[in-house]
């Protein structure tokens, strides 16, 4: 496995809409493994392929407690089946926007469907951190970021800061 560089704000790649994965082959599974290694090293609980520069609908997650057995998930071509009506507020971070946290209210539960590493369709009902993290990562597949939940003024401040950092 290899650790990959993570794309950060303001790289326009993060705004791309990712295309469906068409074939689950060795190269795709290697990418998923590398993404997991990158995510654990960061450390983070989720990573979308676009965050390592690959515009495909692929993401990895592990929302297990730090001291618990790892529970890596590889999620290919996810789709929301149903969003719950209750909401949950959580202070979200993003490996592509280091040191920025945004309090985001999202549906607290959802059912989603995805293709697994085995090529089979899985349907999962999620709540808690998994529900939040899946929605965050699925936003990445559509080019959406946590700063989009901020007011325009606050978003501009964050983007300006990252542009300045990128210029060195
Ligand atoms: Ni993120």
mmCIF file of C-alpha atoms and ligand atoms in Angstrom:
data_model
loop_
_atom_site.group_PDB
_atom_site.id
_atom_site.type_symbol
_atom_site.label_atom_id
_atom_site.label_comp_id
_atom_site.label_asym_id
_atom_site.label_seq_id
_atom_site.Cartn_x
_atom_site.Cartn_y
_atom_site.Cartn_z
ATOM 1 C CA UNK A 1 0.000 0.000 0.000
ATOM 2 C CA UNK A 2 1.063 3.574 -0.499
ATOM 3 C CA UNK A 3 0.171 6.833 1.111
ATOM 4 C CA UNK A 4 -1.189 9.323 -1.423
ATOM 5 C CA UNK A 5 -1.004 13.129 -1.403
ATOM 6 C CA UNK A 6 -4.296 14.722 -0.341
ATOM 7 C CA UNK A 7 -5.697 17.500 -2.533
ATOM 8 C CA UNK A 8 -6.514 20.581 -0.456
ATOM 9 C CA UNK A 9 -8.436 23.827 -0.855
ATOM 10 C CA UNK A 10 -8.395 25.865 -3.111
ATOM 11 C CA UNK A 11 -7.554 23.188 -5.727
ATOM 12 C CA UNK A 12 -10.454 23.254 -8.247
ATOM 13 C CA UNK A 13 -10.251 19.451 -8.540
ATOM 14 C CA UNK A 14 -12.306 19.323 -5.313
ATOM 15 C CA UNK A 15 -15.228 20.911 -7.191
ATOM 16 C CA UNK A 16 -15.373 18.228 -9.887
ATOM 17 C CA UNK A 17 -18.329 15.886 -10.033
ATOM 18 C CA UNK A 18 -16.977 12.326 -9.883
ATOM 19 C CA UNK A 19 -18.007 9.721 -12.453
ATOM 20 C CA UNK A 20 -19.336 6.255 -11.586
ATOM 21 C CA UNK A 21 -16.841 3.417 -11.195
ATOM 22 C CA UNK A 22 -17.372 1.136 -14.153
ATOM 23 C CA UNK A 23 -15.165 -1.798 -13.276
ATOM 24 C CA UNK A 24 -13.926 -3.209 -9.992
ATOM 25 C CA UNK A 25 -10.482 -4.459 -10.905
ATOM 26 C CA UNK A 26 -7.120 -4.811 -9.172
ATOM 27 C CA UNK A 27 -6.229 -1.186 -9.885
ATOM 28 C CA UNK A 28 -9.425 0.066 -8.243
ATOM 29 C CA UNK A 29 -8.964 -2.141 -5.172
ATOM 30 C CA UNK A 30 -5.343 -0.950 -4.885
ATOM 31 C CA UNK A 31 -6.578 2.644 -5.036
ATOM 32 C CA UNK A 32 -9.084 1.869 -2.241
ATOM 33 C CA UNK A 33 -6.301 0.300 -0.129
ATOM 34 C CA UNK A 34 -4.039 3.298 -0.706
ATOM 35 C CA UNK A 35 -6.896 5.626 0.212
ATOM 36 C CA UNK A 36 -7.441 3.713 3.464
ATOM 37 C CA UNK A 37 -3.751 3.935 4.318
ATOM 38 C CA UNK A 38 -3.802 7.663 3.521
ATOM 39 C CA UNK A 39 -6.925 8.162 5.650
ATOM 40 C CA UNK A 40 -5.538 6.271 8.675
ATOM 41 C CA UNK A 41 -2.209 8.128 8.450
ATOM 42 C CA UNK A 42 -3.856 11.560 8.269
ATOM 43 C CA UNK A 43 -5.673 10.604 10.578
ATOM 44 C CA UNK A 44 -9.252 10.805 9.369
ATOM 45 C CA UNK A 45 -12.462 8.765 9.333
ATOM 46 C CA UNK A 46 -13.350 9.145 5.662
ATOM 47 C CA UNK A 47 -11.811 9.944 2.304
ATOM 48 C CA UNK A 48 -13.272 10.289 -1.188
ATOM 49 C CA UNK A 49 -11.271 9.406 -4.318
ATOM 50 C CA UNK A 50 -11.480 12.994 -5.572
ATOM 51 C CA UNK A 51 -9.456 14.002 -2.489
ATOM 52 C CA UNK A 52 -6.517 12.097 -3.939
ATOM 53 C CA UNK A 53 -7.244 13.507 -7.404
ATOM 54 C CA UNK A 54 -9.276 10.628 -8.830
ATOM 55 C CA UNK A 55 -12.749 11.743 -10.022
ATOM 56 C CA UNK A 56 -14.531 8.435 -9.432
ATOM 57 C CA UNK A 57 -17.446 7.635 -7.134
ATOM 58 C CA UNK A 58 -15.392 5.743 -4.583
ATOM 59 C CA UNK A 59 -14.920 6.439 -0.897
ATOM 60 C CA UNK A 60 -13.445 4.802 2.159
ATOM 61 C CA UNK A 61 -14.604 5.128 5.751
ATOM 62 C CA UNK A 62 -13.828 3.833 9.214
ATOM 63 C CA UNK A 63 -15.932 5.268 12.010
ATOM 64 C CA UNK A 64 -14.868 2.712 14.654
ATOM 65 C CA UNK A 65 -13.567 4.116 17.966
ATOM 66 C CA UNK A 66 -9.836 4.780 17.988
ATOM 67 C CA UNK A 67 -9.114 1.891 20.373
ATOM 68 C CA UNK A 68 -11.543 -0.551 18.766
ATOM 69 C CA UNK A 69 -10.830 -3.021 15.974
ATOM 70 C CA UNK A 70 -10.623 -1.135 12.667
ATOM 71 C CA UNK A 71 -13.699 -1.444 10.471
ATOM 72 C CA UNK A 72 -12.582 -0.264 7.043
ATOM 73 C CA UNK A 73 -15.358 0.222 4.512
ATOM 74 C CA UNK A 74 -14.875 0.557 0.752
ATOM 75 C CA UNK A 75 -17.930 2.156 -0.815
ATOM 76 C CA UNK A 76 -18.328 2.215 -4.592
ATOM 77 C CA UNK A 77 -21.040 4.164 -6.459
ATOM 78 C CA UNK A 78 -23.077 4.997 -3.329
ATOM 79 C CA UNK A 79 -26.664 6.175 -3.631
ATOM 80 C CA UNK A 80 -28.999 7.448 -0.969
ATOM 81 C CA UNK A 81 -32.117 5.297 -0.689
ATOM 82 C CA UNK A 82 -33.884 7.288 2.011
ATOM 83 C CA UNK A 83 -33.022 10.130 4.361
ATOM 84 C CA UNK A 84 -34.499 10.157 7.879
ATOM 85 C CA UNK A 85 -36.551 13.129 9.067
ATOM 86 C CA UNK A 86 -34.663 13.738 12.342
ATOM 87 C CA UNK A 87 -31.466 15.766 12.129
ATOM 88 C CA UNK A 88 -28.123 15.590 13.896
ATOM 89 C CA UNK A 89 -25.635 18.392 14.312
ATOM 90 C CA UNK A 90 -21.937 17.583 14.224
ATOM 91 C CA UNK A 91 -18.761 19.620 14.007
ATOM 92 C CA UNK A 92 -17.238 18.281 10.798
ATOM 93 C CA UNK A 93 -13.663 18.526 9.629
ATOM 94 C CA UNK A 94 -12.240 17.596 6.241
ATOM 95 C CA UNK A 95 -8.773 16.362 5.281
ATOM 96 C CA UNK A 96 -8.893 18.706 2.272
ATOM 97 C CA UNK A 97 -9.533 21.740 4.489
ATOM 98 C CA UNK A 98 -7.144 21.265 7.432
ATOM 99 C CA UNK A 99 -7.949 22.930 10.732
ATOM 100 C CA UNK A 100 -11.386 24.134 9.646
ATOM 101 C CA UNK A 101 -14.446 22.820 11.470
ATOM 102 C CA UNK A 102 -18.016 23.516 10.500
ATOM 103 C CA UNK A 103 -21.092 22.698 12.574
ATOM 104 C CA UNK A 104 -23.431 20.996 10.092
ATOM 105 C CA UNK A 105 -26.975 19.766 10.578
ATOM 106 C CA UNK A 106 -27.800 16.743 8.437
ATOM 107 C CA UNK A 107 -30.352 13.942 8.516
ATOM 108 C CA UNK A 108 -29.487 11.778 11.549
ATOM 109 C CA UNK A 109 -30.299 8.534 9.760
ATOM 110 C CA UNK A 110 -30.306 7.290 6.218
ATOM 111 C CA UNK A 111 -30.430 4.179 4.124
ATOM 112 C CA UNK A 112 -27.870 3.963 1.357
ATOM 113 C CA UNK A 113 -26.881 1.468 -1.284
ATOM 114 C CA UNK A 114 -23.412 0.851 -2.706
ATOM 115 C CA UNK A 115 -21.295 -1.684 -4.504
ATOM 116 C CA UNK A 116 -18.746 -3.395 -2.259
ATOM 117 C CA UNK A 117 -15.255 -4.717 -2.987
ATOM 118 C CA UNK A 118 -16.953 -8.020 -3.749
ATOM 119 C CA UNK A 119 -18.886 -6.409 -6.616
ATOM 120 C CA UNK A 120 -22.168 -7.012 -4.801
ATOM 121 C CA UNK A 121 -24.790 -4.401 -3.983
ATOM 122 C CA UNK A 122 -25.098 -3.708 -0.258
ATOM 123 C CA UNK A 123 -27.856 -1.751 1.437
ATOM 124 C CA UNK A 124 -27.141 -0.244 4.838
ATOM 125 C CA UNK A 125 -29.160 1.701 7.389
ATOM 126 C CA UNK A 126 -26.870 4.168 9.133
ATOM 127 C CA UNK A 127 -27.119 6.448 12.137
ATOM 128 C CA UNK A 128 -24.712 8.380 14.360
ATOM 129 C CA UNK A 129 -21.238 9.094 13.032
ATOM 130 C CA UNK A 130 -21.604 6.711 10.077
ATOM 131 C CA UNK A 131 -24.672 8.625 8.834
ATOM 132 C CA UNK A 132 -22.842 11.929 9.111
ATOM 133 C CA UNK A 133 -19.614 10.654 7.543
ATOM 134 C CA UNK A 134 -21.318 8.961 4.587
ATOM 135 C CA UNK A 135 -23.204 12.158 3.751
ATOM 136 C CA UNK A 136 -19.997 14.217 4.064
ATOM 137 C CA UNK A 137 -18.085 11.869 1.739
ATOM 138 C CA UNK A 138 -20.952 11.615 -0.747
ATOM 139 C CA UNK A 139 -20.965 15.423 -0.943
ATOM 140 C CA UNK A 140 -17.328 15.203 -2.148
ATOM 141 C CA UNK A 141 -18.464 13.042 -5.079
ATOM 142 C CA UNK A 142 -20.631 15.958 -6.209
ATOM 143 C CA UNK A 143 -17.951 18.590 -5.612
ATOM 144 C CA UNK A 144 -19.584 19.845 -2.428
ATOM 145 C CA UNK A 145 -17.500 20.856 0.611
ATOM 146 C CA UNK A 146 -18.222 21.660 4.271
ATOM 147 C CA UNK A 147 -17.501 25.343 3.647
ATOM 148 C CA UNK A 148 -20.599 25.406 1.411
ATOM 149 C CA UNK A 149 -22.642 25.216 4.617
ATOM 150 C CA UNK A 150 -21.133 28.511 5.819
ATOM 151 C CA UNK A 151 -22.431 31.991 5.048
ATOM 152 C CA UNK A 152 -20.879 33.495 1.919
ATOM 153 C CA UNK A 153 -18.835 35.897 4.034
ATOM 154 C CA UNK A 154 -17.328 33.181 6.241
ATOM 155 C CA UNK A 155 -16.724 30.931 3.231
ATOM 156 C CA UNK A 156 -14.825 33.692 1.435
ATOM 157 C CA UNK A 157 -12.632 34.230 4.495
ATOM 158 C CA UNK A 158 -11.694 30.522 4.591
ATOM 159 C CA UNK A 159 -11.037 30.346 0.821
ATOM 160 C CA UNK A 160 -8.878 33.493 0.936
ATOM 161 C CA UNK A 161 -6.840 32.018 3.777
ATOM 162 C CA UNK A 162 -6.173 28.813 1.819
ATOM 163 C CA UNK A 163 -5.321 30.742 -1.358
ATOM 164 C CA UNK A 164 -2.751 32.667 0.645
ATOM 165 C CA UNK A 165 -1.273 29.432 2.058
ATOM 166 C CA UNK A 166 -1.157 27.906 -1.462
ATOM 167 C CA UNK A 167 0.776 30.924 -2.736
ATOM 168 C CA UNK A 168 3.250 30.346 0.101
HETATM 169 NI NI1 LIG B 1 -14.024 15.904 3.524
#
